[in-house]
PDB file of C-alpha atoms in Angstrom:
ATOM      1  CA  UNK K1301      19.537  53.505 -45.341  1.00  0.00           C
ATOM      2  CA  UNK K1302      18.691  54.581 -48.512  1.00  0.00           C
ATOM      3  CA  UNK K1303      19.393  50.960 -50.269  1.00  0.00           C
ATOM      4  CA  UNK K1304      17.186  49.275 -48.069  1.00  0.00           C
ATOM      5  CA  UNK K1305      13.819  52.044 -48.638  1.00  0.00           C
ATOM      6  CA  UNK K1306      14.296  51.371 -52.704  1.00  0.00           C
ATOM      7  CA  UNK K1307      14.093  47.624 -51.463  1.00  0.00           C
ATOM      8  CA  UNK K1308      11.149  48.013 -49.464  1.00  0.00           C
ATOM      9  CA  UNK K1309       9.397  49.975 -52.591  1.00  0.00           C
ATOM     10  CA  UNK K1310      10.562  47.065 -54.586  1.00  0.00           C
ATOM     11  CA  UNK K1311       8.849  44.783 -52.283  1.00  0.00           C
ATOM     12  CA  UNK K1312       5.676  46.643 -52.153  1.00  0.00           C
ATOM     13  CA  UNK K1313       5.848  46.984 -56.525  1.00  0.00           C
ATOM     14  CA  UNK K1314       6.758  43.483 -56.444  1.00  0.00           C
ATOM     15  CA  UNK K1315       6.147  40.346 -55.907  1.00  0.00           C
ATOM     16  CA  UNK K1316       3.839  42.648 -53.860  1.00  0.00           C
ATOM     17  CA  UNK K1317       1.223  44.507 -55.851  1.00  0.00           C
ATOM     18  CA  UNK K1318       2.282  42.937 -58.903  1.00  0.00           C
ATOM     19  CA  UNK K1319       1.601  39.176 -57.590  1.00  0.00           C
ATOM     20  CA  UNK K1320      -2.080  40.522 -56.375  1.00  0.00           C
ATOM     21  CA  UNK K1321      -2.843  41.690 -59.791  1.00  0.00           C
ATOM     22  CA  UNK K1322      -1.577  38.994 -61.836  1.00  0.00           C
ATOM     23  CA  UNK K1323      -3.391  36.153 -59.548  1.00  0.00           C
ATOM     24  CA  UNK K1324      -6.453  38.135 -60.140  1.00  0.00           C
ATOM     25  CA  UNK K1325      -5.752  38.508 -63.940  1.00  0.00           C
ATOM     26  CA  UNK K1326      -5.211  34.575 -63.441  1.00  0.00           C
ATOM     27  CA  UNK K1327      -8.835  34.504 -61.268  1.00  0.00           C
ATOM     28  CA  UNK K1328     -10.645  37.059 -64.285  1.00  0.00           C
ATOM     29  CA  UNK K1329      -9.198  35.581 -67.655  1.00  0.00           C
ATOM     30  CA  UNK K1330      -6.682  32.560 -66.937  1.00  0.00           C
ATOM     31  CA  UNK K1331      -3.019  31.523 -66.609  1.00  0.00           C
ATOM     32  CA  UNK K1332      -1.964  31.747 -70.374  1.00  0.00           C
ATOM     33  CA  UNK K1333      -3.433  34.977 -71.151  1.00  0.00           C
ATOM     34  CA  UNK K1334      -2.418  36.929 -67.622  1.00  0.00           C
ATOM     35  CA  UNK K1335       0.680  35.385 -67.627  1.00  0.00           C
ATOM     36  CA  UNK K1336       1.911  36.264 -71.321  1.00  0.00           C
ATOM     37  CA  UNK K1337       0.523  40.034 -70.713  1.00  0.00           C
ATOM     38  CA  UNK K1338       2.238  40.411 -67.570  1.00  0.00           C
ATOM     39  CA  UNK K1339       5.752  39.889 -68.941  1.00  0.00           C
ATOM     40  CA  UNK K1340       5.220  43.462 -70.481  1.00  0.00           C
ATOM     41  CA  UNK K1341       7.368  44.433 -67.338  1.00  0.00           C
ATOM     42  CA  UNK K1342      10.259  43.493 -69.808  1.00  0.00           C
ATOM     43  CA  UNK K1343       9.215  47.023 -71.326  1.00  0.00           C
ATOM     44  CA  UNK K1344       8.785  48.613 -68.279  1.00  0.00           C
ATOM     45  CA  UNK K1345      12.223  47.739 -67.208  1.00  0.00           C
ATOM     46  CA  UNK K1346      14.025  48.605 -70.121  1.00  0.00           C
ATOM     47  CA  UNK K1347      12.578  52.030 -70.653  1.00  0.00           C
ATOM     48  CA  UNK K1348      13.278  52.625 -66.417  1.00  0.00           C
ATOM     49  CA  UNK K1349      16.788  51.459 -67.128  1.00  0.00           C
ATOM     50  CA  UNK K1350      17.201  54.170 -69.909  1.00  0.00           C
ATOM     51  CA  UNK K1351      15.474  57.148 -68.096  1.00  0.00           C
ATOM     52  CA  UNK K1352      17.346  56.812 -64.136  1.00  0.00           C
ATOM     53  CA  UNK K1353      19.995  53.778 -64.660  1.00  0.00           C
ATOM     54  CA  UNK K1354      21.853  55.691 -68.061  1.00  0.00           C
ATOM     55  CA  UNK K1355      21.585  51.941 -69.320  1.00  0.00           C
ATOM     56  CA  UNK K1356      21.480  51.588 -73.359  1.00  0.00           C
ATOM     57  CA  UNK K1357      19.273  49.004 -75.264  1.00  0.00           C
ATOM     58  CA  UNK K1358      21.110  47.815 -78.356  1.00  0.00           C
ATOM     59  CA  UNK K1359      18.992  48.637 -81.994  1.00  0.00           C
ATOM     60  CA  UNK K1360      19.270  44.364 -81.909  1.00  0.00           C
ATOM     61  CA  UNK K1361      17.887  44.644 -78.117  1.00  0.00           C
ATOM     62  CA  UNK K1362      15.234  47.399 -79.469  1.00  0.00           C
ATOM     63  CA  UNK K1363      14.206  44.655 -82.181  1.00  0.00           C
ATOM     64  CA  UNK K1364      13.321  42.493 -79.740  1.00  0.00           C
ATOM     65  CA  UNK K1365      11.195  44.668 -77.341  1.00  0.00           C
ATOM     66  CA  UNK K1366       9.248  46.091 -80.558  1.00  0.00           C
ATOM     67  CA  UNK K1367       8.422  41.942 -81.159  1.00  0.00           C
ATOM     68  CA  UNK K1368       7.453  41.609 -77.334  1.00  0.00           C
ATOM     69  CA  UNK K1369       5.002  44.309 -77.686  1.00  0.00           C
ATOM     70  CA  UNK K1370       3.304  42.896 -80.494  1.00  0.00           C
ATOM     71  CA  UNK K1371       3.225  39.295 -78.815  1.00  0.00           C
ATOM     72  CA  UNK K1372       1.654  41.082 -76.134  1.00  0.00           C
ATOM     73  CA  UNK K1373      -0.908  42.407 -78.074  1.00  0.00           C
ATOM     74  CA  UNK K1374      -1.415  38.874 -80.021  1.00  0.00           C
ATOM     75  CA  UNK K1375      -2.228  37.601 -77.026  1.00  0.00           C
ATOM     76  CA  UNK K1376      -4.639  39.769 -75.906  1.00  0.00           C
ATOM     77  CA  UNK K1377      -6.586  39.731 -79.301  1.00  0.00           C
ATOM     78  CA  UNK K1378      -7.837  36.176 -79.359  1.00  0.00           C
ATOM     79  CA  UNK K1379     -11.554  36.612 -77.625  1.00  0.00           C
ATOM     80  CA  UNK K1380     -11.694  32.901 -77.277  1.00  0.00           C
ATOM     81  CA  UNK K1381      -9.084  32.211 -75.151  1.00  0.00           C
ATOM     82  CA  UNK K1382      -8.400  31.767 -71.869  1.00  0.00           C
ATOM     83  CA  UNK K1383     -10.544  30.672 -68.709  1.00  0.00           C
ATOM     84  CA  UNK K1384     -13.500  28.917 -70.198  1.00  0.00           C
ATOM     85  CA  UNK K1385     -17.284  29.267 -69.841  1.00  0.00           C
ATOM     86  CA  UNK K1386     -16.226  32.419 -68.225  1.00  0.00           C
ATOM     87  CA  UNK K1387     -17.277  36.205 -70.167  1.00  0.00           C
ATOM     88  CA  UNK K1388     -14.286  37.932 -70.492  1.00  0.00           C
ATOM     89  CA  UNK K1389     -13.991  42.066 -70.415  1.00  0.00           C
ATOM     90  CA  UNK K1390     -11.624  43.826 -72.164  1.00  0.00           C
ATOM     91  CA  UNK K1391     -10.829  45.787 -68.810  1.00  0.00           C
ATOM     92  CA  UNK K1392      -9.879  42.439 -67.424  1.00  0.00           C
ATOM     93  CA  UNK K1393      -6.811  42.748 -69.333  1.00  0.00           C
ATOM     94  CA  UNK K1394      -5.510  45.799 -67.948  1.00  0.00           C
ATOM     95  CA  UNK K1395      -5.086  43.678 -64.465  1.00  0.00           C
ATOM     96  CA  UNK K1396      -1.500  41.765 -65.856  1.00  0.00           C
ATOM     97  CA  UNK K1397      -1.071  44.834 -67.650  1.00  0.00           C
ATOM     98  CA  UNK K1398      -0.527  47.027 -64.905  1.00  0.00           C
ATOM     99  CA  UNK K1399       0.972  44.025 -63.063  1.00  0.00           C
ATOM    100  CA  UNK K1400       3.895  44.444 -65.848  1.00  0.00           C
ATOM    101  CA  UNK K1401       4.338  48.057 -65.036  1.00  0.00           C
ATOM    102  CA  UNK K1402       4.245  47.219 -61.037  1.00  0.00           C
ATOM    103  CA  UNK K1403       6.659  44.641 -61.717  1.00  0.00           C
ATOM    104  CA  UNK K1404       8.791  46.690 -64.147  1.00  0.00           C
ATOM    105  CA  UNK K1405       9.560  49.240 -61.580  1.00  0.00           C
ATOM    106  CA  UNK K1406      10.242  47.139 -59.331  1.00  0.00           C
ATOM    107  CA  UNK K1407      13.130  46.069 -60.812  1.00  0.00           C
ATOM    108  CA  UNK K1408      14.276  49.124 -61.729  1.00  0.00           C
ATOM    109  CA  UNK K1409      14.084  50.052 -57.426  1.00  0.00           C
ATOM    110  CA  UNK K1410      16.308  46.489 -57.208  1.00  0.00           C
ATOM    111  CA  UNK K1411      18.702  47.855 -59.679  1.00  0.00           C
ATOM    112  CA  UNK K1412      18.582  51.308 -58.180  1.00  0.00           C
ATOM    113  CA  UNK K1413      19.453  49.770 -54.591  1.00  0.00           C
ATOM    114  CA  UNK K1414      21.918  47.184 -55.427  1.00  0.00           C
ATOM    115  CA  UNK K1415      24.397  50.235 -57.043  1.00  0.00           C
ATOM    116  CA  UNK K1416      24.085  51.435 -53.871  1.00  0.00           C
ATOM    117  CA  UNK K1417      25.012  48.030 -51.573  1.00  0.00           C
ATOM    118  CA  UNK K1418      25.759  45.103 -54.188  1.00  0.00           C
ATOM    119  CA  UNK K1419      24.532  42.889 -51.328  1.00  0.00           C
ATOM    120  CA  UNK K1420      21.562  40.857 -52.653  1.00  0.00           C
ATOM    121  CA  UNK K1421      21.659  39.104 -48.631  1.00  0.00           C
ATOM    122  CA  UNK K1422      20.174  42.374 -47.453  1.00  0.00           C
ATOM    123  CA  UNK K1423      18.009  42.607 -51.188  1.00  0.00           C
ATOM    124  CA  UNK K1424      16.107  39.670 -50.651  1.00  0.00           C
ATOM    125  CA  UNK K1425      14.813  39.254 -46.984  1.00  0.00           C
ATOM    126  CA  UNK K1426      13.825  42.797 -47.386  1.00  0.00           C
ATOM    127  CA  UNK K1427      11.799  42.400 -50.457  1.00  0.00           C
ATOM    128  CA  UNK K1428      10.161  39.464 -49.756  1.00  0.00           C
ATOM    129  CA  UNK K1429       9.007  41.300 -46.377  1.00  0.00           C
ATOM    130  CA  UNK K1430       7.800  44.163 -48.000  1.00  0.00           C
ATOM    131  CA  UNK K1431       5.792  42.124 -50.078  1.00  0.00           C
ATOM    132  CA  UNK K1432       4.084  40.263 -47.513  1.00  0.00           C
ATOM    133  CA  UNK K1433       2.963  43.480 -45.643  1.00  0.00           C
ATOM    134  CA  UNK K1434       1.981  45.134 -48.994  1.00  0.00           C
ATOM    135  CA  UNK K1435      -0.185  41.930 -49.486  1.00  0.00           C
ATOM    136  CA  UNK K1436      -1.551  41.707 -46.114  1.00  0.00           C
ATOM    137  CA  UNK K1437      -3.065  45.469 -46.072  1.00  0.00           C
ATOM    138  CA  UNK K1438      -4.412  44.593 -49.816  1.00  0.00           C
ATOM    139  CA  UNK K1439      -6.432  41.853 -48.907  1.00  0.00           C
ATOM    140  CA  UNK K1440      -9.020  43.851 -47.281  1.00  0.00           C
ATOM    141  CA  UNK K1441      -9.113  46.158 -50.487  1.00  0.00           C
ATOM    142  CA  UNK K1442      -9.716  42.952 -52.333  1.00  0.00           C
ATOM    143  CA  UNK K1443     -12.070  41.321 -50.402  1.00  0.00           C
ATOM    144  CA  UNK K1444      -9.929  38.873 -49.469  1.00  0.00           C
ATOM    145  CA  UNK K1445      -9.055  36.875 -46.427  1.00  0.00           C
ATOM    146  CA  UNK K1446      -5.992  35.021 -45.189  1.00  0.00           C
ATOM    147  CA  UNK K1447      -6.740  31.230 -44.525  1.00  0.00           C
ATOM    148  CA  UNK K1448      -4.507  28.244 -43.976  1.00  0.00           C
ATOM    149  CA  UNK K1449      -4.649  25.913 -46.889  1.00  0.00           C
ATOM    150  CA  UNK K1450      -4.145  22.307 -45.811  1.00  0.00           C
ATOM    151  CA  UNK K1451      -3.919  19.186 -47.446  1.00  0.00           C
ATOM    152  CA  UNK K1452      -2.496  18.914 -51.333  1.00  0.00           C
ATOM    153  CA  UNK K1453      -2.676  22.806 -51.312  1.00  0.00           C
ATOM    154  CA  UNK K1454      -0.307  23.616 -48.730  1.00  0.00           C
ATOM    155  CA  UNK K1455       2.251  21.432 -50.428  1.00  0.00           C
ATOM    156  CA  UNK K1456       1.717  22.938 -53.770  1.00  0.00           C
ATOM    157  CA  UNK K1457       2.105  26.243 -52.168  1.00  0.00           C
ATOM    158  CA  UNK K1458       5.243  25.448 -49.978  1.00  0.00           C
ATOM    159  CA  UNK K1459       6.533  24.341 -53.415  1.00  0.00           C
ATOM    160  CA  UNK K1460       5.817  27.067 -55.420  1.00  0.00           C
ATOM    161  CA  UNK K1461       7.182  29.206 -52.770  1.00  0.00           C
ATOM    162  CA  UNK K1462      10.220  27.616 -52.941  1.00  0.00           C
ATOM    163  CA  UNK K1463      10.477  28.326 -56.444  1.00  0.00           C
ATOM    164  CA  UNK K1464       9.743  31.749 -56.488  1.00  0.00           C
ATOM    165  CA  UNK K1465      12.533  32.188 -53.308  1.00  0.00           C
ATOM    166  CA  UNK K1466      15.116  30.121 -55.687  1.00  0.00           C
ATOM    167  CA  UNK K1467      14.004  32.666 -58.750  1.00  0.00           C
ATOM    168  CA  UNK K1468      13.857  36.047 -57.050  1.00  0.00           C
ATOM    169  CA  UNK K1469      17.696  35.295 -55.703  1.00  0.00           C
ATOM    170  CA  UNK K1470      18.845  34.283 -59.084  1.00  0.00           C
ATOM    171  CA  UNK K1471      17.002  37.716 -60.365  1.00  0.00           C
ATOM    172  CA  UNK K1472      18.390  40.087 -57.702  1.00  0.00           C
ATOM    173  CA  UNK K1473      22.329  38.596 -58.884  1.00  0.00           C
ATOM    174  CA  UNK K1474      21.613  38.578 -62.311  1.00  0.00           C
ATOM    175  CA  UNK K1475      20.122  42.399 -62.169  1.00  0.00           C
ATOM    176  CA  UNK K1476      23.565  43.297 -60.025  1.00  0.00           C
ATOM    177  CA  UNK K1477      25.537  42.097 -62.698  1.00  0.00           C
ATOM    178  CA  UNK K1478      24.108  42.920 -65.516  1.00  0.00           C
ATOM    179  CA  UNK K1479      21.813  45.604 -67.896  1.00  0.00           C
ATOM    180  CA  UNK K1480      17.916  45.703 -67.136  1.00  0.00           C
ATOM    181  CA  UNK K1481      16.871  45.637 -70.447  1.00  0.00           C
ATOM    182  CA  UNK K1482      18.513  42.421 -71.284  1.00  0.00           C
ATOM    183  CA  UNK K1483      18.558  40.070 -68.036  1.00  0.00           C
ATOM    184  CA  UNK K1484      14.484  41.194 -67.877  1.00  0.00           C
ATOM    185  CA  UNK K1485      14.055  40.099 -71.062  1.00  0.00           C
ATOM    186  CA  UNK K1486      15.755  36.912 -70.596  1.00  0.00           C
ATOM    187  CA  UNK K1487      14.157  36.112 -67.372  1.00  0.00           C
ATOM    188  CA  UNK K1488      10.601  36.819 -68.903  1.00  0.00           C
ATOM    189  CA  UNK K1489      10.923  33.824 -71.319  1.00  0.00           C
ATOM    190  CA  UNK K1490       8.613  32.403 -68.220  1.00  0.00           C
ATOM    191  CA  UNK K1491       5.423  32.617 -70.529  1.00  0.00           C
ATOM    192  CA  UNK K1492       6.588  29.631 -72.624  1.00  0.00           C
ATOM    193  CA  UNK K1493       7.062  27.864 -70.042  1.00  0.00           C
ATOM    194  CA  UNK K1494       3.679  29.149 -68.572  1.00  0.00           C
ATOM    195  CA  UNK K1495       1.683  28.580 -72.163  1.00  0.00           C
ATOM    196  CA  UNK K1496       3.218  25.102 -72.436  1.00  0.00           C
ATOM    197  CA  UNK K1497       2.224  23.674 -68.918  1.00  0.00           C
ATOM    198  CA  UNK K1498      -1.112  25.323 -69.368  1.00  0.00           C
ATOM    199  CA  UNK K1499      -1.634  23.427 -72.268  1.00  0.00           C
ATOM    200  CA  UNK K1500      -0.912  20.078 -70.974  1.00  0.00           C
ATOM    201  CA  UNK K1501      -2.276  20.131 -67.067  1.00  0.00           C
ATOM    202  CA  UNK K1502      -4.907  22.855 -67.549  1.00  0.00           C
ATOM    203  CA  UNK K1503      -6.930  21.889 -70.443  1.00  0.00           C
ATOM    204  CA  UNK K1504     -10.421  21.610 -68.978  1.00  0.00           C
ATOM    205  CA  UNK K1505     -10.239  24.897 -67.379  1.00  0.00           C
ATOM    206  CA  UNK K1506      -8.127  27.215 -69.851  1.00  0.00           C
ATOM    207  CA  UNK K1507      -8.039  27.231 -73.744  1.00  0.00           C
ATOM    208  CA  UNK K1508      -4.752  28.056 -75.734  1.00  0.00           C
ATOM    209  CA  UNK K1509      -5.206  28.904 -78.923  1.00  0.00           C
ATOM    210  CA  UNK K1510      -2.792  28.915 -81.574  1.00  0.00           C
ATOM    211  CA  UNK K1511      -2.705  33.381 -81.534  1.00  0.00           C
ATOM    212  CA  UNK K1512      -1.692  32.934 -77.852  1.00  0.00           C
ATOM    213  CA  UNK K1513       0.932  30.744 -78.579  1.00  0.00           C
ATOM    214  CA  UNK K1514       2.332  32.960 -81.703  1.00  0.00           C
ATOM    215  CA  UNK K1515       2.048  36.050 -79.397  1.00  0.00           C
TER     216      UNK K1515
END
């Protein structure tokens, strides 16, 4: 019983608040930017990991978190890019920021959980449920409303959904098996991978500059 409520506050940290915050950071200053600011969950996990898991980060592993921050922050200095043609406040930022921290503790709930059951079948439906309720009593708060996408949406959609079923299994048996503060850190390499496609399919609507892609 107590496994599956740290699953459902997973859920409701994330994809679940997390995913509303970074598609609004996406909405307020663009896909490179939000995305590359968001992976500061990698910090948030590590330091949950060391306060309730007992989990260690490595001076090598330290290194590496010091260098995330400050790619971070790279990112976040360049006034010039992003969305374009859009004005962009410096509060804006603070939406994939706190979409990190959401995200962060989630896993650290996931981690929690799983030493509890090591059963990521029970892990995942339960998560992905949460989520969906989290998001569903949000999207008044937001001003949002739920609406079937058709056409080439829906399949993008069904696609990406797909993708992020296929990565949050992968996540939930890689954070069974292993440290937070390293399998975080390797699953956040997303934001090259993000800064790259944005690059070459978004270039009318986002700009990339060359501090974004140092940070």
């Amino acid at each position: 019983m107590k496994s599956t409520i740290l699953f459902m506050l997973a859920g409701v940290f994330g994809p679940g608040l997390g995913q509303v915050l970074i598609y609004v950071g996406m909405e307020r200053v663009g896909m490179s930017l939000a995305g590359n600011i968001s992976n500061s969950q990698t910090l948030f996990a590590a330091l949950g990991g060391v306060l309730f898991l007992q989990e260690q980060v490595t001076p090598l592993g330290g290194l590496g978190l010091v260098i995330l921050l400050a790619g971070v922050t790279m990112v976040g200095m360049d006034p010039s890019a992003g969305n374009i043609g859009r004005p962009r406040r410096t509060r804006d930022l603070a939406r994939p920021f706190l979409s990190g921290l959401f995200f962060g503790g989630s896993y650290v709930l996931r981690k929690m959980a799983l030493q509890i059951v090591p059963e990521i079948a029970l892990g995942l439906p339960v998560v992905s449920t949460m989520s969906l309720l989290s998001l569903a009593l949000w999207a008044p708060l937001m001003r949002q409303r739920f609406a079937n996408p058709g056409g080439k949406a829906l399949v993008m959609l069904v696609i990406g959904g797909l993708f992020t079923g296929a990565a949050q299994g992968f996540s939930l048996w890689s954070i069974l098996l292993g440290d937070l503060s390293v399998v975080i850190a390797l699953q956040n390499t997303q934001p090259l991978f993000t800064v790259a496609l944005a690059a070459l399919f978004l270039r009318k609507l986002e700009r990339v500059t060359r501090l974004v892609v140092a940070g």
